[in-house]
Amino acid sequence: MKKIYHLSTCDTCQRILKELQPLEGFESQDIKAVSITAEQLEKMHELSGSYEALFSKRARLYKEKGLKEKSLSEADYKQYILEHYTFLKRPVILVDGEIFIGNSKKVIAAAKEKIQG
């Protein structure tokens, strides 16, 4: 499976998508336009081993809801990601059974290597 979960309104996501070109055979999902399903999140969890790894602590809602002060469980992370797209760390790139989460230089370099060989 080759899929990228991203946000079309995010400049960083757009820059990364351009950097990863060509993305032949990839399915792209704008998580604001098409919400993540529980099944999709479960697949990401299988590959990452943790909902926390998929959770963005940089989201504005994370601060607004005071989640920083709370001790969140894996179930909480899952619930928040399904509740609002902003909680998914992005982009999430799935390539042939591997997952790349977030926008750090290291993660994107590894994803680029996997995609382009």
Phi, psi and omega in degrees: 000136178233112184211147176233124173261123184212179177238119185293339180270002182264117180300321180296316178300316181296318178298317181294317179301319177295319181296328183275356181302148359279144180248054180293135178082004180267140171264138182243133179232116174281111188289347175278322181280321181233106183300150176287135177271162178300324180294317179296317180296323179297319178297317178298320180295319178303317183283326184268334180083001184197138174286328180299323179296334181268353188267133179267114177273003178263357180296141179302319180296333178300317179285316182300322180276357179069028184290338180298327181278349182262154175264105185269141177265171176302321179296322177296313179302314180300312181300314181295320179297318179289331182288320184211130184303332184296341181279351177276125176293131186228160355284163171247123184243123177252125180223110174045055176083004176245152180235140177234121188242127173095185189241020179292151181305319182297314181295315181293321177298318179294319179296317180299317178299316181294318183289314187265353177078000000 
